[in-house]
Coordinates of C-alpha atoms in Angstrom, one line a residue:
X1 CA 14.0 8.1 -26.0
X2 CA 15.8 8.4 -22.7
X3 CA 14.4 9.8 -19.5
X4 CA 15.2 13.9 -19.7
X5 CA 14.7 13.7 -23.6
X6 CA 10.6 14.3 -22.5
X7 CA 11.6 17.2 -20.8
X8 CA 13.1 18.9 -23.6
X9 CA 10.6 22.1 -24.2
X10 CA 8.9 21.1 -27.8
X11 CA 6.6 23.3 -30.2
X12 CA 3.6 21.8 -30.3
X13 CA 0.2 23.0 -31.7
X14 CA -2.0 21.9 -28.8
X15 CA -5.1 23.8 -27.3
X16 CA -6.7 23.0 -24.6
X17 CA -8.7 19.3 -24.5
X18 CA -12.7 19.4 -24.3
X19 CA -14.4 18.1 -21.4
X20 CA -18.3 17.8 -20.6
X21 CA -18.3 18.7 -17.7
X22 CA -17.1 22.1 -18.6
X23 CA -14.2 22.6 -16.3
X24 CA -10.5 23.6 -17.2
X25 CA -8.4 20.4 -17.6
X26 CA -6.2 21.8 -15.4
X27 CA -5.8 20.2 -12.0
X28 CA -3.2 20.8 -9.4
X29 CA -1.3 18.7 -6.9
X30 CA -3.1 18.3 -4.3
X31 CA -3.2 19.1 -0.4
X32 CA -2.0 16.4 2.1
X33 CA -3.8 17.8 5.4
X34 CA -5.2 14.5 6.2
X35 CA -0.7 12.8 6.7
X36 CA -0.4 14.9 9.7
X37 CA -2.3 11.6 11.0
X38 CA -0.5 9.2 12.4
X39 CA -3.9 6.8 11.9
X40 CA -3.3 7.6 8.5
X41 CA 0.1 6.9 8.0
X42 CA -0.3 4.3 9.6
X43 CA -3.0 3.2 7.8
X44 CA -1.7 3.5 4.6
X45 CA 1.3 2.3 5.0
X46 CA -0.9 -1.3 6.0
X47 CA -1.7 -1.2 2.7
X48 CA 1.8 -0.1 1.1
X49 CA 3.4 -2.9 2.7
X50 CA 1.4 -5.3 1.6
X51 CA 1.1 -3.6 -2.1
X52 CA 4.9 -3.9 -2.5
X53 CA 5.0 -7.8 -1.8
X54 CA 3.5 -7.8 -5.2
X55 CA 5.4 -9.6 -8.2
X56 CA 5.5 -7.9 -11.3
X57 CA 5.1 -10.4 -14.7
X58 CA 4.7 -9.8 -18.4
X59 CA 2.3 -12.4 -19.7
X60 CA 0.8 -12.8 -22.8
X61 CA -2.6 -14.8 -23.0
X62 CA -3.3 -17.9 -25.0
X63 CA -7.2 -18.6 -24.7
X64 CA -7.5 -19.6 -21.2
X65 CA -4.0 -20.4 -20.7
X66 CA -1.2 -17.6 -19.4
X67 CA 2.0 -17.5 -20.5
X68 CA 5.0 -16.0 -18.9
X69 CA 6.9 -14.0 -21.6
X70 CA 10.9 -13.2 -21.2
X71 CA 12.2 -10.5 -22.8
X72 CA 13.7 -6.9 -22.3
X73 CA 9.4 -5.7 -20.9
X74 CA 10.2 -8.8 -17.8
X75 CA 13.8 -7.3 -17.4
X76 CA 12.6 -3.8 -16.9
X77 CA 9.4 -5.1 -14.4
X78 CA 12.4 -6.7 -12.5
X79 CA 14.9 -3.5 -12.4
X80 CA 12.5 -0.8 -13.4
X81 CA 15.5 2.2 -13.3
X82 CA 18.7 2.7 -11.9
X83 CA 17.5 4.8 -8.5
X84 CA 14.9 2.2 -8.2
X85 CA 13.7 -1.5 -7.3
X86 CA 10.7 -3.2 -7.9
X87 CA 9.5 -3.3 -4.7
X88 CA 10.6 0.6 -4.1
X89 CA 8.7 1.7 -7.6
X90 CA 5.8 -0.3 -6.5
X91 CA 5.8 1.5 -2.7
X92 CA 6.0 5.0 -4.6
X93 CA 3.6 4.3 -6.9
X94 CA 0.8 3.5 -4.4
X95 CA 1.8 6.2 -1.4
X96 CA 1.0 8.6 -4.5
X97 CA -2.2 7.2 -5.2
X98 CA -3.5 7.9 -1.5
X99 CA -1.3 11.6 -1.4
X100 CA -3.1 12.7 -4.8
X101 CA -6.0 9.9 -6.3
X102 CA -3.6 10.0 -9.1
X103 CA -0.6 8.2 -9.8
X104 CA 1.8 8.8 -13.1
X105 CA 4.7 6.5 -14.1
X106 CA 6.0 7.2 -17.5
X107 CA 7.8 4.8 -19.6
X108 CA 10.6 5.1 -21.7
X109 CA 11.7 3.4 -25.1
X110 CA 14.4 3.1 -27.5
X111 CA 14.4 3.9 -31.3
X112 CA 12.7 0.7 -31.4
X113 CA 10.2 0.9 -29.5
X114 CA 11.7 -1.6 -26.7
X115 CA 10.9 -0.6 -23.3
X116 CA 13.7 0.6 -21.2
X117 CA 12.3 1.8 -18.2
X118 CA 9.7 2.8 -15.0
X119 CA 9.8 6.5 -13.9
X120 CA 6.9 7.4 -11.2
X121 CA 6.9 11.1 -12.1
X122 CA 5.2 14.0 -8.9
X123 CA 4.0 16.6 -10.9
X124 CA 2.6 19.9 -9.1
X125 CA 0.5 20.6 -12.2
X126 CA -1.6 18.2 -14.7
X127 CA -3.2 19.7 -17.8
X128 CA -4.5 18.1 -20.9
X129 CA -4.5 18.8 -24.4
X130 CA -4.8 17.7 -27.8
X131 CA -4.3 18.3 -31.4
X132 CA -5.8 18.9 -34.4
X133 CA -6.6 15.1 -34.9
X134 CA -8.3 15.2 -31.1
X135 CA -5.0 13.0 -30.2
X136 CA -4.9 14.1 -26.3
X137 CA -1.4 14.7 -24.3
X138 CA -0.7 15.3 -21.2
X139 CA 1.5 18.6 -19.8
X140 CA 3.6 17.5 -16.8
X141 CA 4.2 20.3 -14.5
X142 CA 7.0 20.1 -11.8
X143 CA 7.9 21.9 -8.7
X144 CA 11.7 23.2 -10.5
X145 CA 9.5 24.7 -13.8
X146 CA 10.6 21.3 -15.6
X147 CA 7.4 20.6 -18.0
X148 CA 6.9 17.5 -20.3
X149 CA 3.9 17.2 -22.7
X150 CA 3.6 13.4 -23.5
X151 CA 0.7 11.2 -25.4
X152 CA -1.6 10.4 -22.7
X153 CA -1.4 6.7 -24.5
X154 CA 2.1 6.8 -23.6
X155 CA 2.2 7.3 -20.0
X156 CA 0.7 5.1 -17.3
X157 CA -1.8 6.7 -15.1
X158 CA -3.6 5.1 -12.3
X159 CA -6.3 6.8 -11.0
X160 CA -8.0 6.4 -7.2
X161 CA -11.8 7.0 -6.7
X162 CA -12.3 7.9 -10.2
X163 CA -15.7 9.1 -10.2
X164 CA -16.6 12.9 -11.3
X165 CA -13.7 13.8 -13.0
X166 CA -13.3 13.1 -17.0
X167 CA -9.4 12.4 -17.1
X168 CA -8.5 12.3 -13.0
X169 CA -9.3 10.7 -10.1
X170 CA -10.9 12.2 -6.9
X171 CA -13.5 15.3 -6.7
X172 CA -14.6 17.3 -9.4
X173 CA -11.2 19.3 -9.5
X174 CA -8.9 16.2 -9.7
X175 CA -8.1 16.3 -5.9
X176 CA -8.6 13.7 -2.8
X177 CA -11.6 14.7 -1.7
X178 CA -11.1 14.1 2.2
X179 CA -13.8 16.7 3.9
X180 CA -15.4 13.9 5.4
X181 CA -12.4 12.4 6.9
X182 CA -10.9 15.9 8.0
X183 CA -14.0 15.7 10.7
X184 CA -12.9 13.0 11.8
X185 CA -9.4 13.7 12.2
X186 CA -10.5 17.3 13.7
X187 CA -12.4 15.0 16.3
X188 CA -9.7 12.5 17.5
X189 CA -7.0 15.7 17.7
X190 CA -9.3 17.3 19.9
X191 CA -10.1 14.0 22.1
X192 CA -5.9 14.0 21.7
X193 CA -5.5 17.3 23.1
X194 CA -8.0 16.7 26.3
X195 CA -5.9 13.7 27.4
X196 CA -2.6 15.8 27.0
X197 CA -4.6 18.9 28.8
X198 CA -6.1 16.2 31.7
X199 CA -2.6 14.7 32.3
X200 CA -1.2 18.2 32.9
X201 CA -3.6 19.0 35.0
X202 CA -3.0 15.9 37.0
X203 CA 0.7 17.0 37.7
X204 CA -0.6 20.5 38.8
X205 CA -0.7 22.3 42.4
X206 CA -3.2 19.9 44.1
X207 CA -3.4 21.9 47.3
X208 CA -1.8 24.7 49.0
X209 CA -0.6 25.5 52.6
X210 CA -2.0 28.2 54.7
X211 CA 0.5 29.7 57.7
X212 CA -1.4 31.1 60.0
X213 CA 0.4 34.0 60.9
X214 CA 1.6 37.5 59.2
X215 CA 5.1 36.4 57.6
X216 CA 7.3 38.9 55.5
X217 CA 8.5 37.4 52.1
X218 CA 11.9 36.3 53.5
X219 CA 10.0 34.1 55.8
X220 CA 7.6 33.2 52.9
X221 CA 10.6 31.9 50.8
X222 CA 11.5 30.2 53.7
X223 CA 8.6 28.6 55.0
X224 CA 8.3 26.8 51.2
X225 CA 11.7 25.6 50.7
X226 CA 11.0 24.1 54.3
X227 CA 8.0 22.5 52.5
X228 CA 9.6 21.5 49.8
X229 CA 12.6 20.0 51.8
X230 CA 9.8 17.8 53.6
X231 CA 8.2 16.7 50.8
X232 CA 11.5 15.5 48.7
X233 CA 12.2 13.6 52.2
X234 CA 8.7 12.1 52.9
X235 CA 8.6 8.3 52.7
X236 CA 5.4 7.4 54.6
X237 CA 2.9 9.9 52.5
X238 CA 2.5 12.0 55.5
X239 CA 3.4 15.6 55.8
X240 CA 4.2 17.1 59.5
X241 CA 3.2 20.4 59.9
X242 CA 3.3 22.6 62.9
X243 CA 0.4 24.6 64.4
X244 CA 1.1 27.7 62.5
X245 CA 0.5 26.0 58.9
X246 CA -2.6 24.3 57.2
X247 CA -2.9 21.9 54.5
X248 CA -5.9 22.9 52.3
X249 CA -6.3 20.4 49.2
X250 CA -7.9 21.5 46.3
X251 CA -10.8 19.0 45.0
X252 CA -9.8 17.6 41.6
X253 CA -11.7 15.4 39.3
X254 CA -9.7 14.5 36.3
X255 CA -12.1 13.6 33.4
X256 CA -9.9 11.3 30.8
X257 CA -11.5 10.3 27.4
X258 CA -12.8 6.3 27.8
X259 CA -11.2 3.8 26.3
X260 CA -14.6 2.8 23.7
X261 CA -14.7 6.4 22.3
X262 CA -10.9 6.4 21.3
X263 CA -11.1 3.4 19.8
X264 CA -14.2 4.2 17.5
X265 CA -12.8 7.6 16.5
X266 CA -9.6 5.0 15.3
X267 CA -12.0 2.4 13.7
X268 CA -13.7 5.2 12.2
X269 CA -10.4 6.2 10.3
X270 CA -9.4 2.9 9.7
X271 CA -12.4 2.1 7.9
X272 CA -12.2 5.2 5.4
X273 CA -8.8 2.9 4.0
X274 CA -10.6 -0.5 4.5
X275 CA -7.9 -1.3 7.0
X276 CA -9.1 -3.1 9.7
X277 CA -7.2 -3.1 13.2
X278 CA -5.8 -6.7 13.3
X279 CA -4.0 -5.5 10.1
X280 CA -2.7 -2.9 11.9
X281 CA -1.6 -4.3 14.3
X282 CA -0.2 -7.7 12.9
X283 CA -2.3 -10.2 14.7
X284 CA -4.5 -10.9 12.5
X285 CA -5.7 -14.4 11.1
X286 CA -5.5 -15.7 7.3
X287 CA -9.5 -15.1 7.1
X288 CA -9.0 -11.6 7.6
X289 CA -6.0 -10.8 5.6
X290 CA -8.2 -12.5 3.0
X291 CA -10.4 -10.1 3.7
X292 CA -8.4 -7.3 3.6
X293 CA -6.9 -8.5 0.0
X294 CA -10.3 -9.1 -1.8
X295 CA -11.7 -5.9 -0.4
X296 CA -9.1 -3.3 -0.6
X297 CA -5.9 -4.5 -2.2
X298 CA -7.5 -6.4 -5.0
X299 CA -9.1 -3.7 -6.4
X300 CA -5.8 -1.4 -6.2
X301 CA -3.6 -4.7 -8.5
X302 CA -6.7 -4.7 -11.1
X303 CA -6.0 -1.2 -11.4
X304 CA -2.4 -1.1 -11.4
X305 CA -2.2 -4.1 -14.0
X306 CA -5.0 -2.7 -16.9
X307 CA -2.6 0.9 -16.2
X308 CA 0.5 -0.8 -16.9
X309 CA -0.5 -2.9 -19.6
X310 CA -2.6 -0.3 -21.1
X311 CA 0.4 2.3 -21.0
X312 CA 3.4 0.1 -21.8
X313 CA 1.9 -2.0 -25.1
X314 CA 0.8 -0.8 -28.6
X315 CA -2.3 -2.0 -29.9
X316 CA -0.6 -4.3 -32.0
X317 CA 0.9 -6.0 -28.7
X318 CA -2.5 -5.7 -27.0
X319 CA -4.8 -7.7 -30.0
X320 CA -2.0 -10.5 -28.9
X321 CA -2.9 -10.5 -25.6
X322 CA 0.5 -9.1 -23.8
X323 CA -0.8 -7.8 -20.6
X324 CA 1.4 -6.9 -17.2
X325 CA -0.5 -8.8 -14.0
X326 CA 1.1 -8.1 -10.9
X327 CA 1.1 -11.4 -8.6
X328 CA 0.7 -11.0 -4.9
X329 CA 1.9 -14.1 -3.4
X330 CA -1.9 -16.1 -2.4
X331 CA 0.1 -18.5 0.5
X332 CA 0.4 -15.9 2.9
X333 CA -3.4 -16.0 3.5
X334 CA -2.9 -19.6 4.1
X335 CA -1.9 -21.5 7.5
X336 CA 0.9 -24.7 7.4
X337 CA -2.4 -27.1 7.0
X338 CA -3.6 -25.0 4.4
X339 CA -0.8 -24.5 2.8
X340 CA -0.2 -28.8 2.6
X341 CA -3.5 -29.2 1.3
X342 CA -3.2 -26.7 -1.5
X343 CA 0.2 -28.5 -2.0
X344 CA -1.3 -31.8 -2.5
X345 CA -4.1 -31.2 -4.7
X346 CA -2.1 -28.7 -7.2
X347 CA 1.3 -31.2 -6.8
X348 CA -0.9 -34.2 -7.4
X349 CA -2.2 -32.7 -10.8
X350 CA 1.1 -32.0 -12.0
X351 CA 0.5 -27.9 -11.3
X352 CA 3.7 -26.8 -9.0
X353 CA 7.5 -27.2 -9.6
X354 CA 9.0 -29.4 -6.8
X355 CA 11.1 -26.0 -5.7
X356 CA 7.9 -24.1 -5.6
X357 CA 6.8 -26.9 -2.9
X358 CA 9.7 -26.1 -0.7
X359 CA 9.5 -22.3 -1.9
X360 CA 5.8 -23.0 -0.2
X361 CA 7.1 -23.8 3.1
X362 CA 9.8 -21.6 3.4
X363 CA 12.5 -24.0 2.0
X364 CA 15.6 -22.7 -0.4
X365 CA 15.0 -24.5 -3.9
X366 CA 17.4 -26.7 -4.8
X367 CA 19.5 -27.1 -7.8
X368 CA 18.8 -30.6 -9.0
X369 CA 15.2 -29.5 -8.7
X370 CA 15.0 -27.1 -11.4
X371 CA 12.4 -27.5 -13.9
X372 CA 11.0 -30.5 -12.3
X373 CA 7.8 -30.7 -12.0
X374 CA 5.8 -34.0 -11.3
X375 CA 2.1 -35.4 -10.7
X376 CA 0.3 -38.1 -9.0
X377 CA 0.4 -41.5 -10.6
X378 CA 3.8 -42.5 -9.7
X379 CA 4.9 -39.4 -9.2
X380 CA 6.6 -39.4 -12.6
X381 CA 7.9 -36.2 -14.9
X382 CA 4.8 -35.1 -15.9
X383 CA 6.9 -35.0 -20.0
X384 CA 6.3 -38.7 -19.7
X385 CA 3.2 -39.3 -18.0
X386 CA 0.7 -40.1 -20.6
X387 CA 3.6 -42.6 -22.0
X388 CA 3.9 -44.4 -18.7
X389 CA 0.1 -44.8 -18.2
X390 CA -0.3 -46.4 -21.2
X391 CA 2.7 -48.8 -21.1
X392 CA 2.8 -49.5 -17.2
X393 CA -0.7 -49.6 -16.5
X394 CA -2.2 -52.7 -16.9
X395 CA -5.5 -53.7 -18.6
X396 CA -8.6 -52.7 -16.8
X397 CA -10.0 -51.3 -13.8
X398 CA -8.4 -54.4 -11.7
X399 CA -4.9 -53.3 -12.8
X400 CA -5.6 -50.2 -12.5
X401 CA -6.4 -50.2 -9.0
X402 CA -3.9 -52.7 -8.6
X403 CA -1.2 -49.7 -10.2
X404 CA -2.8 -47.1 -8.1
X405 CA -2.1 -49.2 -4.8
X406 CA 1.2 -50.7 -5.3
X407 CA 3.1 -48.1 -8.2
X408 CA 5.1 -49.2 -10.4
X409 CA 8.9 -48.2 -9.8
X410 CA 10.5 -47.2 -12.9

C-alpha cells in the first residue's frame, strides 16, 4: 500500500475506544509557547544533533549474539522515503517528540507485506477507536482536512513523558505539559526586558543645560544646535560654556541584572531537557557527554528502537527476534588514548574489522581491508586461528611462551 492510499476516506464501523480514565480519546496538537525560547531551541536542538548521529540497523537476535540482517527493512532504514534521509527522518522525528510528547511515523508495505517506507506524519488531531473485535485504530487528523484511520499496530508511535495518559504522552489531555517551565521562561523574559529597558536608559538625556536668561524660541533652537555643534566637536570630554548657560546633570544609577542570576535562570532551563551547558556550548569533556548520553539520550534510542520494531514487524517476525536498534556511535565519548585502548583490547580478541580501526581514528578504510578482521596471537585471520594454534604452537607452557614472545611468521 503506497503512501496516499491511507488517506483514501474508508467506511469503517468504528466507535469510539474505551479508556479508564474516562476521558475522550481525542487529543489535539498541541501548543508550542515554550519555542519562542531561544534556551529552548537551543536546548533541544543539543539533543537533536546528537539524536541524528544515530545509525539505524535491523538485527535479528540469536541468544546472546546480534545479527545484522540485509534485506529490503535495512534498505529502507538507510533511505527511509524519497523527500527524506536518515539522518533528516531521525531530526524530525525527535524535534516532534519535544513540540508534541508524541511522535508518529507510519510505515508503508507492498502486497507482500515488505516494507517500503518511513513517513513521520504532523497530525493536528489524534483520536482512537476500535471495532467490534476491540482491534484499536488510530484517526489521523491533518491541518488540509486530510484524515487517515490506520491499526494502531501498524504505525509507529513514540511517546515522551508517558505518564497519565492511556494511549499519549504528556498530561492528562495528550499535551506537553510545560506550566512549570512557562515560569521560568516568564522569568528570564522579564530579567531580558530589564537589561534592554537599563541599556536604553543608559543612552538617555543625562543632563540638561540651563541659560540663564529670558530667550525667545529662535534663540532656543539656536542655543542647542550650538550645543550640539560643541559636543559632536569635543575631544577632551570637556564642554565650554559661557556665563549665561549651566550644566545640570541628572543622577543616574543604572541597575543591570548580575551575571549569577542570568545564568541560573539558563541552568534552570537547561536542566528541564537534561542539557547541561558544556553541551551547549561545545566544550565539554568525554565524561560529560557520557553523561549527557546515559541520562537523556539513552532513554530517547530505547524508546525510539522498542517503537520501531514494535510498529514495523508482525508477531511472526518479532517471536524471531527481528528488532530495529539504533546505534549511536560509543567513540565519540572517548579521547585518542581511550579510543587506542579500546582498540587494543577488542582488536586483540578478534572483535573489530581492521577498517573499523582506521574508521576509529578518523582514517578512510581501505579496499584490501575489507572483511579482514584479525586477533592477537600472531595477528592471524581470525578463520584460521584455532588451526594455527594447534599446528604452530608448540607443546607446553615453555613453547607456548616461547610462541607468545617470538610469533611465528606464517
Amino acid at each position: 500500500m503506497s503512501f496516499w492510499d491511507y488517506f483514501k476516506k474508508k467506511k469503517q464501523n468504528l466507535t469510539w475506544a474505551r479508556t479508564l480514565n474516562g476521558f475522550s480519546p481525542i487529543f489535539s496538537q498541541f501548543g508550542q509557547d515554550i519555542y519562542a525560547s531561544d534556551v529552548v531551541q537551543q536546548a533541544i536542538y543539543s539533543i537533536v544533533s546528537e539524536m541524528k548521529k544515530l545509525t539505524p540497523k535491523h538485527v535479528r537476535k540469536a541468544n546472546e549474539d546480534v545479527e545484522p540482517v540485509a534485506g529490503n527493512v535495512q534498505a529502507v532504514l538507510d533511505n527511509p522515503n524519497p523527500a527524506m534521509t536518515t539522518s533528516e527522518l531521525i531530526e524530525k522525528i525527535v524535534w516532534q517528540i519535544f513540540f508534541n510528547y508524541n511522535s508518529f511515523v507510519l510505515p508503508t508495505f507492498d502486497k507482500s507485506h515488505n516494507l517500503t517506507g518511513l513517513w513521520p506524519l504532523n497530525p493536528a488531531q489524534v483520536s482512537f477507536l476500535q471495532d467490534s473485535s476491540e482491534q484499536i485504530f488510530v484517526k489521523l487528523t491533518f491541518a488540509n482536512n486530510y484524515e487517515a484511520t490506520i491499526p494502531y499496530s501498524q504505525i509507529i508511535h513514540i511517546k515522551y513523558h508517558y505518564s497519565i495518559n492511556e494511549m499519549m504522552g504528556g498530561n492528562e489531555f495528550g499535551q506537553p505539559d510545560n506550566k512549570a517551565l512557562l515560569k521560568t521562561l516568564s522569568i528570564n523574559d522579564t530579567l531580558l526586558q530589564g537589561v534592554a529597558k537599563a541599556m536604553k536608559s543608559s543612552f538617555a538625556i543625562n543632563g540638561v543645560v540651563k541659560y540663564n536668561t529670558l530667550m525667545d524660541g529662535e534663540k532656543i533652537d539656536a542655543a542647542i544646535r550650538d550645543l550640539e555643534s560643541r559636543l559632536e566637536n569635543n575631544e577632551h570630554g570637556f564642554l565650554p560654556l559661557d556665563l549665561k548657560g549651566e550644566f545640570i546633570p541628572f543622577p543616574r544609577d543604572v541597575k543591570l541584572v548580575d551575571k549569577d542570576t542570568l545564568e541560573f535562570i539558563d541552568s534552570k532551563i537547561l536542566r528541564h531537557f537534561g542539557v547541561p551547558l558544556p553541551i551547549l556550548t561545545g566544550d565539554f569533556t568525554p565524561a560529560q557527554m557520557a553523561a549527557f548520553y546515559q541520562k537523556t539520550l539513552e532513554p530517547l534510542i530505547i524508546s525510539m528502537n522498542q517503537s520501531f520494531t514494535k510498529g514495523i514487524f508482525t508477531n511472526g517476525e518479532l517471536s524471531h527476534r527481528n528488532e530495529i536498534q539504533f546505534y549511536p556511535e560509543e567513540l565519540m565519548f572517548m579521547d585518542i588514548s581511550q579510543k587506542l585502548e579500546m582498540v587494543r583490547l577488542l582488536g586483540d580478541s578478534g572483535s573489530l574489522y581492521e577498517n573499523e580501526k582506521r574508521v576509529c581514528f578518523g582514517l578512510r578504510p581501505l579496499p584490501e581491508l575489507v572483511g579482514v578482521r584479525k586477533q592477537s596471537l600472531n595477528y592471524v585471520d581470525v578463520n584460521i586461528a584455532n588451526q594455527y594454534q594447534l599446528t604452530g604452537g608448540g607443546e607446553g607452557e615453555q613453547n607456548e611462551s616461547k610462541s607468545r614472545a617470538y610469533p611465528k611468521k606464517l
